[in-house]
Short mmCIF file of C-alpha atoms (C1' of nucleotides) in Angstrom, two decimals:
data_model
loop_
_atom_site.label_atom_id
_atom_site.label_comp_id
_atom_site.label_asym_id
_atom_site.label_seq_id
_atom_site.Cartn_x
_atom_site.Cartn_y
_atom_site.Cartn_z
CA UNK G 206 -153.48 -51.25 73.55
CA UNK G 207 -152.49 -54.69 73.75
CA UNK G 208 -151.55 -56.67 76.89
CA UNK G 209 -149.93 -59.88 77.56
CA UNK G 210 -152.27 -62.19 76.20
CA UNK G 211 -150.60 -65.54 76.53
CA UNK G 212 -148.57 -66.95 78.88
CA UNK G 213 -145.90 -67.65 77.33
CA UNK G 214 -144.33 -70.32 79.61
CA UNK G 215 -145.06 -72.93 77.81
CA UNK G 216 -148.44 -74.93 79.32
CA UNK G 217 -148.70 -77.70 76.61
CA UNK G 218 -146.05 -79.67 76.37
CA UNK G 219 -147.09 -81.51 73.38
CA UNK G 220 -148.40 -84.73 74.57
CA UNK G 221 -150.71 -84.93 71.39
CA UNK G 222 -149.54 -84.31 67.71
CA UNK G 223 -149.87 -81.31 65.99
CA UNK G 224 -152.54 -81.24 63.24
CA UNK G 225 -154.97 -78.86 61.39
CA UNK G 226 -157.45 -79.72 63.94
CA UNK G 227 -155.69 -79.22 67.09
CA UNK G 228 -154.34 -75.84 65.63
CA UNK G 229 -158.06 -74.88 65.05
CA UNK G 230 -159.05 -76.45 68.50
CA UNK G 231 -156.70 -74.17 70.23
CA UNK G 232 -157.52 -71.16 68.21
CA UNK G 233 -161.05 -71.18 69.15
CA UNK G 234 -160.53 -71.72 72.62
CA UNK G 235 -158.44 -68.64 72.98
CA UNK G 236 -160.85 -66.95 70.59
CA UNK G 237 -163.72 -67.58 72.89
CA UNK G 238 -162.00 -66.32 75.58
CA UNK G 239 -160.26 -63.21 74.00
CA UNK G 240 -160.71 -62.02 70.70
CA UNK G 241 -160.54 -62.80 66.87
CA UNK G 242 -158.12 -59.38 66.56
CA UNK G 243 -155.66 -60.63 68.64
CA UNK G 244 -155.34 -63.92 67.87
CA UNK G 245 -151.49 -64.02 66.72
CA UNK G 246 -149.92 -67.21 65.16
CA UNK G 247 -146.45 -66.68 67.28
CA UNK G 248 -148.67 -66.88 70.67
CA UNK G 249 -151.32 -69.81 68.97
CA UNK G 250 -147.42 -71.36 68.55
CA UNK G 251 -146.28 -71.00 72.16
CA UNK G 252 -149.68 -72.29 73.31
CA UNK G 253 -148.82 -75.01 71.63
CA UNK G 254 -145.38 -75.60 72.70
CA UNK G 255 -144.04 -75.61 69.62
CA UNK G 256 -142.19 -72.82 67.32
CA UNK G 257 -144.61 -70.92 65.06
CA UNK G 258 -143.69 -72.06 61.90
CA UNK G 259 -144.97 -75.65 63.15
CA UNK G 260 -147.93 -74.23 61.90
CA UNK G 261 -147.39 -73.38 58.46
CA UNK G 262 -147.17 -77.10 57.86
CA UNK G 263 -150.73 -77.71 58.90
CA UNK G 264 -152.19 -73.52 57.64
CA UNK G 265 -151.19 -71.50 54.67
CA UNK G 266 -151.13 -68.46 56.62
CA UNK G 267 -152.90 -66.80 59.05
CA UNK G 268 -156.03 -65.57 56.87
CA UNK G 269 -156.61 -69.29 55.87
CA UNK G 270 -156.25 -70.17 59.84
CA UNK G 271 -158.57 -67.46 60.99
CA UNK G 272 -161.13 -68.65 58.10
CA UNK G 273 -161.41 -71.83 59.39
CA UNK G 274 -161.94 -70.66 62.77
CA UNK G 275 -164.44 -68.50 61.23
CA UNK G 276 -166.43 -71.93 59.57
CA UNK G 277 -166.51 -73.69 63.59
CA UNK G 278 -167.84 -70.22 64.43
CA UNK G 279 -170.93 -69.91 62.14
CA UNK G 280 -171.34 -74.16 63.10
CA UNK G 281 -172.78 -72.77 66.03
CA UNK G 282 -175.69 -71.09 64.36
CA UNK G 283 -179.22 -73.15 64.58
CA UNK G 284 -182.33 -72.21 63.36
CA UNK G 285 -185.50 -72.17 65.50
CA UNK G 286 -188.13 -74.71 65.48
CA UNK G 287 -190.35 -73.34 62.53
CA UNK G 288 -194.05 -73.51 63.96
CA UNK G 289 -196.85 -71.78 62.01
CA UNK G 290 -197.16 -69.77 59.11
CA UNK G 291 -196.84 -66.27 61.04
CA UNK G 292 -193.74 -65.13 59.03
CA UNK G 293 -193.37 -62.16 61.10
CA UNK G 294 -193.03 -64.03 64.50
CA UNK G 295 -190.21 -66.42 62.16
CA UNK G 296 -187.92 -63.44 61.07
CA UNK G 297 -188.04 -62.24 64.50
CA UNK G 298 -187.66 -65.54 65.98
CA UNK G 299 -184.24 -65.78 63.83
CA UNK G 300 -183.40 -62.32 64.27
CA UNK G 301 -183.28 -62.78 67.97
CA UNK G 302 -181.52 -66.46 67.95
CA UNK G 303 -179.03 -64.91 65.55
CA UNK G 304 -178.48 -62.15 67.57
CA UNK G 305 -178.37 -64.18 71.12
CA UNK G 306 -175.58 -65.84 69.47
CA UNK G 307 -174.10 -62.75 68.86
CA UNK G 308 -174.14 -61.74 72.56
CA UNK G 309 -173.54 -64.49 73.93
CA UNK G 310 -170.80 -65.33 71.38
CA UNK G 311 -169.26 -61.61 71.12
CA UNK G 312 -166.74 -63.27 68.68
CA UNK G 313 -169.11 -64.35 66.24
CA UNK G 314 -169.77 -60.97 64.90
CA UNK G 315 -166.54 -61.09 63.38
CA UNK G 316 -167.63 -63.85 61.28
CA UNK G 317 -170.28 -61.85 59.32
CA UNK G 318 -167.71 -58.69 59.34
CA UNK G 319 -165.33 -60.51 57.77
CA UNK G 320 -167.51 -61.23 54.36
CA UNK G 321 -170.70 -62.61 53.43
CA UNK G 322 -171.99 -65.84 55.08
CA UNK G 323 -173.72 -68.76 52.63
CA UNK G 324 -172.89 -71.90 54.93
CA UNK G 325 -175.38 -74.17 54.42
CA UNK G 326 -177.77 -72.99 57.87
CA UNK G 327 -177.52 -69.42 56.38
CA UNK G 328 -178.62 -70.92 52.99
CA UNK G 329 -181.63 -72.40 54.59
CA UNK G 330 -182.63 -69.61 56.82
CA UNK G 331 -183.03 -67.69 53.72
CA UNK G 332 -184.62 -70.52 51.84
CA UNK G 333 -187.72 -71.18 54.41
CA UNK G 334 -187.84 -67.19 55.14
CA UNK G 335 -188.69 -66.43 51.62
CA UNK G 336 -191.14 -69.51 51.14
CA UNK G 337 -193.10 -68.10 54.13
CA UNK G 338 -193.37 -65.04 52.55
CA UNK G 339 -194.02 -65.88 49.06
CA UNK G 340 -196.74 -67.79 50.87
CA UNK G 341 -197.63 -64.29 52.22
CA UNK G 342 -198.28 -62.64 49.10
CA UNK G 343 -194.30 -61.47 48.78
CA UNK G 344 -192.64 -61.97 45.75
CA UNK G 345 -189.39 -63.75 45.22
CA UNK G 346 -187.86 -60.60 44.67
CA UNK G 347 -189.41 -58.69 47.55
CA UNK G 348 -188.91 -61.79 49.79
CA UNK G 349 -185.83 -61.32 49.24
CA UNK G 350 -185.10 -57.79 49.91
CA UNK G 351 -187.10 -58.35 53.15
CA UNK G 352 -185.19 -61.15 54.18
CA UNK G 353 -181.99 -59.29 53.79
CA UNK G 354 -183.17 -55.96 55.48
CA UNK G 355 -184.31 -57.82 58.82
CA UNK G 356 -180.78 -59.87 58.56
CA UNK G 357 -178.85 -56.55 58.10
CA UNK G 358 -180.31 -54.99 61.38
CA UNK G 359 -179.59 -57.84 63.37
CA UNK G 360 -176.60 -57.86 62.27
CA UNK G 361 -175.98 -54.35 62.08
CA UNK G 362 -177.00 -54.07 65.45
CA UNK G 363 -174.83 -56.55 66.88
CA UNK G 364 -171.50 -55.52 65.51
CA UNK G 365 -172.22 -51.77 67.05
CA UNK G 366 -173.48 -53.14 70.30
CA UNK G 367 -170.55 -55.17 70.23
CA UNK G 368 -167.80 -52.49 70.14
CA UNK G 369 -170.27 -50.60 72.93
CA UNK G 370 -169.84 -53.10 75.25
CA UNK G 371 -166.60 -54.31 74.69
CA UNK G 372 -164.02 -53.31 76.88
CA UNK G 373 -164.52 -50.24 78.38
CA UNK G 374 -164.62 -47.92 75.99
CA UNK G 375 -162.30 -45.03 76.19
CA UNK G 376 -164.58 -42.69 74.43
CA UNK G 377 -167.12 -42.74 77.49
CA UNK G 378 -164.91 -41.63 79.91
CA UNK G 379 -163.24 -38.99 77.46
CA UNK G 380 -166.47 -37.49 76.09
CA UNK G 381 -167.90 -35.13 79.16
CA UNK G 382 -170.92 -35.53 78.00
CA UNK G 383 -171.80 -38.90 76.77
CA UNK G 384 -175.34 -38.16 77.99
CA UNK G 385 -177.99 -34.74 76.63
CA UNK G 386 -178.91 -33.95 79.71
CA UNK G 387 -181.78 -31.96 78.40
CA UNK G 388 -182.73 -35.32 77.06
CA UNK G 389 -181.89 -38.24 79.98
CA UNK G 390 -180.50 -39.85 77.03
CA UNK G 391 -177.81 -41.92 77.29
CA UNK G 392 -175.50 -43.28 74.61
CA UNK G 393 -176.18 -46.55 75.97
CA UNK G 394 -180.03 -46.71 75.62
CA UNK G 395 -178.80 -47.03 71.80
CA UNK G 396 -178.05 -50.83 72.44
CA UNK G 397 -180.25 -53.12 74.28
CA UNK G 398 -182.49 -56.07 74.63
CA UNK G 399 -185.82 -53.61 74.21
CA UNK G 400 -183.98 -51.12 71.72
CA UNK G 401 -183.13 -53.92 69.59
CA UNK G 402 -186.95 -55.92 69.89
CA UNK G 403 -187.92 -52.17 69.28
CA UNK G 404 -186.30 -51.21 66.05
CA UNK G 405 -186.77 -54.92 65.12
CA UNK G 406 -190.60 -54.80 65.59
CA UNK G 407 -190.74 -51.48 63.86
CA UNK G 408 -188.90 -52.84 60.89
CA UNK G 409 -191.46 -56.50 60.87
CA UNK G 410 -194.82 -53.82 60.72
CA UNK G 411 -193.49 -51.64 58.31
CA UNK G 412 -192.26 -55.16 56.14
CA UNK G 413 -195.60 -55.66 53.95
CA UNK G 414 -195.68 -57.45 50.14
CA UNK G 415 -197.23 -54.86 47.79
CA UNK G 416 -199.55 -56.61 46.55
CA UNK G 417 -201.58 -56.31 49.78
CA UNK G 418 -201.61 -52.78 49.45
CA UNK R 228 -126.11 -56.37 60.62
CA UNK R 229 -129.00 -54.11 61.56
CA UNK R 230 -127.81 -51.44 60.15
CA UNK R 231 -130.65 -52.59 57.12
CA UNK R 232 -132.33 -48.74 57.23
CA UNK R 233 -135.77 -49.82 55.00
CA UNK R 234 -136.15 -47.83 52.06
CA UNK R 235 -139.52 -45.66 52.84
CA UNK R 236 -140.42 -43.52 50.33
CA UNK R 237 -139.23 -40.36 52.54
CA UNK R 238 -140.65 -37.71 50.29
CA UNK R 239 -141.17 -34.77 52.58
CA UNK R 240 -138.13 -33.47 53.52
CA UNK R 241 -138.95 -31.70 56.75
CA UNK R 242 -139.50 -28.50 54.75
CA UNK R 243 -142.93 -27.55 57.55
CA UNK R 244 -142.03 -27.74 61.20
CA UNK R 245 -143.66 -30.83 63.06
CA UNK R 246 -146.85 -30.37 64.81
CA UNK R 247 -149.95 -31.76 65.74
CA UNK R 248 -152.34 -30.37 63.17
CA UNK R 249 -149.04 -31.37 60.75
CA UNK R 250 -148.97 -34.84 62.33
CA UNK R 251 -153.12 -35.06 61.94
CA UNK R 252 -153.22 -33.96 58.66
CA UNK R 253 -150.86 -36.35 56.89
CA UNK R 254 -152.99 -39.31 59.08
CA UNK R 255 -155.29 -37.53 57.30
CA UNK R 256 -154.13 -37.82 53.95
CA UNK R 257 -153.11 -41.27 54.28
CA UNK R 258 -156.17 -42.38 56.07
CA UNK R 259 -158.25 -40.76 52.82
CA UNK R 260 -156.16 -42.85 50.62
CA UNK R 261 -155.68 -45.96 52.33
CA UNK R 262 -157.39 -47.37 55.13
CA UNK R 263 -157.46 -46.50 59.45
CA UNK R 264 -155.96 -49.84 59.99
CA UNK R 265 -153.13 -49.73 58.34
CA UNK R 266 -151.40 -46.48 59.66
CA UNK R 267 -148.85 -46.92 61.17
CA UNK R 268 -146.80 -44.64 63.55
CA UNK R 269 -143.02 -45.77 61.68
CA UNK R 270 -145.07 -45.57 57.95
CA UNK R 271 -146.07 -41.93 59.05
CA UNK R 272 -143.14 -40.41 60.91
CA UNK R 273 -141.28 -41.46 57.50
CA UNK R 274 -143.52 -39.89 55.42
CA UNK R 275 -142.81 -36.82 57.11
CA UNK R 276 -139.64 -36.98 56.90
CA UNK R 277 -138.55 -37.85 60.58
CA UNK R 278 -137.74 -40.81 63.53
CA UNK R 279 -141.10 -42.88 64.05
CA UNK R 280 -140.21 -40.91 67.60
CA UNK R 281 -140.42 -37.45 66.74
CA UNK R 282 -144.40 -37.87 66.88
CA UNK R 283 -144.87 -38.59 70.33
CA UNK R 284 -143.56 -34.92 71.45
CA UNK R 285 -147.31 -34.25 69.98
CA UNK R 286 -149.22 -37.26 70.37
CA UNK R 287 -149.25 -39.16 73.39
CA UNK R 288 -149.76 -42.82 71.88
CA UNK R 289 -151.06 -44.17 68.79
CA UNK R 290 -154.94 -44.18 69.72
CA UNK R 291 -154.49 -40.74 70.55
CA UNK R 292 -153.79 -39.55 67.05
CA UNK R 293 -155.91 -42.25 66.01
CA UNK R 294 -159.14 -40.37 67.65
CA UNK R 295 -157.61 -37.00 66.38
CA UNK R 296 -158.33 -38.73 63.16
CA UNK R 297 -161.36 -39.99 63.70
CA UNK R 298 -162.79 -36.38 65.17
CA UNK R 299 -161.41 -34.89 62.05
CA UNK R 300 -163.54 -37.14 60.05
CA UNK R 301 -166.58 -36.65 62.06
CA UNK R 302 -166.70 -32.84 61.33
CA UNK R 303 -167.42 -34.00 57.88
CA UNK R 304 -170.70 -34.33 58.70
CA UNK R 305 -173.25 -31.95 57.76
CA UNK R 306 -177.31 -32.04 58.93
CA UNK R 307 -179.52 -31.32 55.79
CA UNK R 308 -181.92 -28.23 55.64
CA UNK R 309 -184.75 -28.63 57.34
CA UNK R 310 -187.98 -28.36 55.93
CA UNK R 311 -191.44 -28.87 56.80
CA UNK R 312 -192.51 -30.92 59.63
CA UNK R 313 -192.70 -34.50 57.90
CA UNK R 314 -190.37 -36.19 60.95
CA UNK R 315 -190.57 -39.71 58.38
CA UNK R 316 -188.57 -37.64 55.55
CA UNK R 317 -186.31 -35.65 58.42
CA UNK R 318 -185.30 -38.99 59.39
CA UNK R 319 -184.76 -40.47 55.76
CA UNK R 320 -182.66 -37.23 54.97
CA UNK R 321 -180.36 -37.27 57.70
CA UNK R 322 -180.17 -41.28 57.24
CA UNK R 323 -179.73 -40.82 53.61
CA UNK R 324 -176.94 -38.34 53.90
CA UNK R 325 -175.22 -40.22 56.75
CA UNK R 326 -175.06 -43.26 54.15
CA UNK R 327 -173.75 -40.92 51.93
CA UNK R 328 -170.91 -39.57 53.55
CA UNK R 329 -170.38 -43.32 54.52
CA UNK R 330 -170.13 -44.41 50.57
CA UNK R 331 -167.98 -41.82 49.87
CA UNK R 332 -165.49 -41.76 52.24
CA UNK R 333 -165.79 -45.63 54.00
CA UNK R 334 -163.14 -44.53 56.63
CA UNK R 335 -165.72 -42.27 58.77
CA UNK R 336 -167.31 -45.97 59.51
CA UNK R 337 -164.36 -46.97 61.54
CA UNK R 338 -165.01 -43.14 63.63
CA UNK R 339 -168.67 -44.88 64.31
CA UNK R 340 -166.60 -48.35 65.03
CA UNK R 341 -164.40 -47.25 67.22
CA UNK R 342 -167.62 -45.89 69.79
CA UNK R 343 -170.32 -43.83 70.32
CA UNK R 344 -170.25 -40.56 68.38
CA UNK R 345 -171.14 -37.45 70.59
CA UNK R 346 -169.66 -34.36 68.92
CA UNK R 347 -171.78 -31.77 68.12
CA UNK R 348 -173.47 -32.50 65.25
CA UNK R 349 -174.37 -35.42 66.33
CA UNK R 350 -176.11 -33.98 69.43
CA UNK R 351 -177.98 -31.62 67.14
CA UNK R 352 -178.86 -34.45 64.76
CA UNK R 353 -180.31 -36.17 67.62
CA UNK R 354 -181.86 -33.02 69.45
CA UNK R 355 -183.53 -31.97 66.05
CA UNK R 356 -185.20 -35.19 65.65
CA UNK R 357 -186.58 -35.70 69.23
CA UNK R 358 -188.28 -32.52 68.64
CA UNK R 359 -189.81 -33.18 65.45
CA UNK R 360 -190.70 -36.86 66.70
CA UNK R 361 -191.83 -35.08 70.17
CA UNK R 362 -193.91 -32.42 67.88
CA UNK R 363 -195.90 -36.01 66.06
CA UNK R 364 -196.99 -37.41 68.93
CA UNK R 365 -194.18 -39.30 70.56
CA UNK R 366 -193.01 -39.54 74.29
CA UNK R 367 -189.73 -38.00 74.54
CA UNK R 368 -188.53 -41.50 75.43
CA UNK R 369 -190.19 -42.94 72.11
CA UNK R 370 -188.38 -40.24 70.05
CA UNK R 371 -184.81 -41.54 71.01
CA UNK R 372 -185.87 -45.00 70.39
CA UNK R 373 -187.18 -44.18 67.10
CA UNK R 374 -184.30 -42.34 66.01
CA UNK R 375 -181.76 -44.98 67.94
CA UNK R 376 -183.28 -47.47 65.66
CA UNK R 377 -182.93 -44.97 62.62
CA UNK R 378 -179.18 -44.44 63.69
CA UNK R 379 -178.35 -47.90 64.16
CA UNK R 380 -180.17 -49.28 61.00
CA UNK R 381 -177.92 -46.78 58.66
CA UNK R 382 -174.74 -47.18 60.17
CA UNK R 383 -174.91 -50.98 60.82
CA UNK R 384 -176.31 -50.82 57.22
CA UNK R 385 -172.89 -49.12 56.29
CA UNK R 386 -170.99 -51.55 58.32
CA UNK R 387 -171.65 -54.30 56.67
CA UNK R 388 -171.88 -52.67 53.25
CA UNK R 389 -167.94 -51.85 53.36
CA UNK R 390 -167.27 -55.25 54.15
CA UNK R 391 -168.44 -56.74 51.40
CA UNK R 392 -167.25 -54.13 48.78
CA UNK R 393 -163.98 -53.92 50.12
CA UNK R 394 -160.83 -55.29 48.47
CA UNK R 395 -161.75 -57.65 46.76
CA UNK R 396 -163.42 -59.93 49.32
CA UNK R 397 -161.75 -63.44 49.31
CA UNK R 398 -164.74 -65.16 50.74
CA UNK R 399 -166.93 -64.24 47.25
CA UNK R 400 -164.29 -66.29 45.53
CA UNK R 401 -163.52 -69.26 47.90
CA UNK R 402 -167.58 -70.32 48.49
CA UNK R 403 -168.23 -71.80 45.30
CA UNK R 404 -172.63 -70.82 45.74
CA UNK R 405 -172.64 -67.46 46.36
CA UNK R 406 -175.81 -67.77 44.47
CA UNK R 407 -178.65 -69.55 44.97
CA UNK R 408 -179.69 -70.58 41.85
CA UNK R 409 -183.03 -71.75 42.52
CA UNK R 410 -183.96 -68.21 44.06
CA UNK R 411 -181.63 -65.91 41.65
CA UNK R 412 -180.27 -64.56 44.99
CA UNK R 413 -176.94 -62.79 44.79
CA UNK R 414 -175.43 -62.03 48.30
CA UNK R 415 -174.50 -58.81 46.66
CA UNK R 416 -177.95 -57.79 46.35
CA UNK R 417 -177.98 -57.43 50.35
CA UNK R 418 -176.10 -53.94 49.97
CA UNK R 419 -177.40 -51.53 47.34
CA UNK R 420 -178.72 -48.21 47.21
CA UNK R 421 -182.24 -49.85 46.48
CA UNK R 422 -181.71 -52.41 49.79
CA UNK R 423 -180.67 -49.67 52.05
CA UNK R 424 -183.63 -47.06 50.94
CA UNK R 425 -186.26 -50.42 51.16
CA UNK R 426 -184.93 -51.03 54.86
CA UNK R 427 -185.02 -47.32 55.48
CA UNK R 428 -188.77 -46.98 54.79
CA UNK R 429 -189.66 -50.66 55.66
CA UNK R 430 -188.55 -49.17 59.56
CA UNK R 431 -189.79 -46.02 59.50
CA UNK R 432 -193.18 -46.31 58.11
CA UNK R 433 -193.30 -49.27 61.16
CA UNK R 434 -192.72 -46.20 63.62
CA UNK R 435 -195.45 -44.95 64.92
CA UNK R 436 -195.89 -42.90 68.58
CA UNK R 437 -198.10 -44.75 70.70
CA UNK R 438 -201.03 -42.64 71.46
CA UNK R 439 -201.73 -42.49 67.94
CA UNK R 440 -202.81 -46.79 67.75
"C1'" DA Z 276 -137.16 -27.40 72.90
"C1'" DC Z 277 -137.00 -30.65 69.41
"C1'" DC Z 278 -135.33 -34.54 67.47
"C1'" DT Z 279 -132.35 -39.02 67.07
"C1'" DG Z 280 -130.15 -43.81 68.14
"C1'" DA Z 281 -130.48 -47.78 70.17
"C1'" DA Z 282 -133.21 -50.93 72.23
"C1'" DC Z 283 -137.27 -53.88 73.79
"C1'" DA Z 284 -141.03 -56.68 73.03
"C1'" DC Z 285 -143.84 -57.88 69.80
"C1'" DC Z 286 -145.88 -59.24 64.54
"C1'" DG Z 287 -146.31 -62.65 60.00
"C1'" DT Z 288 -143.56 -65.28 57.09
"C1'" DT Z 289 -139.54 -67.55 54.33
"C1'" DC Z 290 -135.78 -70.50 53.77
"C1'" DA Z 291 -132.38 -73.74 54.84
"C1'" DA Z 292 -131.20 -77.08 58.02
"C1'" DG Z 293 -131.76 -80.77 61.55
"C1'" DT Z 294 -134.01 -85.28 63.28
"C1'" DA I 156 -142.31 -86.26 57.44
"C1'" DC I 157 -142.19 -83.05 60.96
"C1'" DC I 158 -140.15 -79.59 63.31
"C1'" DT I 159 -136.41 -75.90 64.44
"C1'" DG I 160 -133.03 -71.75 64.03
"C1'" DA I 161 -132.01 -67.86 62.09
"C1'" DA I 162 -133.42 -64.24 59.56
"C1'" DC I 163 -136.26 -60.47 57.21
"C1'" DA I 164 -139.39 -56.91 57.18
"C1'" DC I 165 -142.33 -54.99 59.79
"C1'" DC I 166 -145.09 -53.11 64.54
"C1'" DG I 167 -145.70 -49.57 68.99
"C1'" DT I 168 -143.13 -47.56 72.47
"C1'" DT I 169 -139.40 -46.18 76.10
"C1'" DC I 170 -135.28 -44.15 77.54
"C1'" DA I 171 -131.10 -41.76 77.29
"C1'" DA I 172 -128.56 -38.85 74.54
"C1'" DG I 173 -127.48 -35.20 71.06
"C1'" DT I 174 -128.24 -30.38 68.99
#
DNA sequence: ACCTGAACACCGTTCAAGT
DNA sequence: ACCTGAACACCGTTCAAGT
């Protein structure tokens, strides 16, 4: 399950001074390259040249280290240039910037997994998606709710195409048939660039305020 | 020195002979109780009564037993009657009672976690819809996208959902603004009964087969 | 055949001590 | 003030040995 993740001949020989930052500095950089599960203090320590309960002068514990990685990871998140008043072409155009991050960033995903996200971005991407559709003829409320559906598929999406992809998934290989044959369907048409613009577009037509009915 | 043998709560006192479906069934039982991530192999093997050991004449490794589990949990699933040919409330059912199962026992999300799902029911599930989606209109090819984005939209949905309802989530606390007060929002509004069903029908009344625009 | 003891290589974390 | 050593209570797993 889990290999040797660090090497544990100690690389930096601790030219600069431990602090909160550096701790966090280090713990991204091996969570960009690895993952947010495996992420142990005792190896962040050895990394570091320096014992692991250096750390614990700097962290609480590990859940207050991992949150703070988690606050440089949703940093990353921008919102798109808002052009227009189209507010279907806006939710999609966050939809698929949020979820580029997501690929692109794998470790992300664990961000929203972990709890719900109100940094200040996710405050105003909800903000200026419900003012374009109360301009639309939503109200608050249903602004809202449509907001949060279109969020919750991207999302949604990207945490299951995310343990797809990931590393080579044993179930695949055990599973004779990981493909209806009857069908040509593969498990892996379920994520995808067009599957998720597909489900996403679906989701934007069927999105309409009620009072336009 | 190490002679420190931890007090476990050994309560079964190897009264039933080890065995697999023995083994499964107290992961089982724990797993119903507690949570997948936390079993462990020493927590189990004392519950049973016997060296943490003793298992692997019956499981080859930990993930082994761990996708015993997770198969067990899977058979839990039942497809609703069918009735009529309405493929929009075929697909809300079987959403529906997927969500369902979720709510009620959160541990079958880690089985959809872990990878793809291709035991039988879930073949049928997916065969059953094709043909009522193939039956309205759709290209076969349409029909797994359709229910792909179906699938993906309820179990993301569910995802997410356990997240944030789980133990107590620290993050709810910590943020200060989980509101915003200007727009009444609660982030807890973003998983209901009421959100899921207005996603549900939001994406579903968006599908539509092709040759019918 | 079925299980145990001892060990190895890990985890997160605490507490007292060293500089 | 900043870090270390030793320890505690855990992990998953292997290997040789006991019955």
């Amino acid at each position: 399950v889990s290999e040797a993740i660090w090497e544990y001949p100690v690389r930096m020989r601790r030219s600069e001074p431990l602090s909160r930052e550096v701790i966090v500095h280090a713990a991204m950089a091996y969570v960009d390259e690895h993952d947010l599960g495996t992420l142990s203090t005792r190896g962040l320590a050895a990394q570091l040249g320096v014992t692991p309960m250096a750390l614990y002068r700097y962290v609480r514990n590990k859940d207050e280290l991992l949150d703070a990685v988690v606050e440089e990871l949703l940093a990353r998140i921008r919102l798109p240039r808002r052009s227009g008043t189209d507010w279907r072409r806006w939710l999609e155009a966050i939809a698929q910037s949020l979820r580029r991050l997501f690929v692109e960033h794998p470790v992300a995903i664990s961000a929203f997994a972990r709890g719900p996200v109100t940094t200040p971005t996710a405050r105003r991407r909800l903000e200026q998606s419900v003012e374009m559709l109360t301009a639309a003829g939503f109200t608050p409320d249903e602004a809202v709710k449509a907001y949060a559906a279109v969020h919750t598929y991207t999302v949604g999406f990207s945490t299951l195409e995310a343990t797809r992809r990931s590393n080579a998934n044993p179930r695949d290989l055990a599973v004779p048939v990981a493909e209806l044959d009857s069908l040509h369907v593969s498990i892996h048409q379920f994520v995808s660039d067009d599957q998720f613009t597909y489900g996403l577009r679906a989701l934007l037509s069927g999105l309409t305020p009620s009072a336009s009915v």
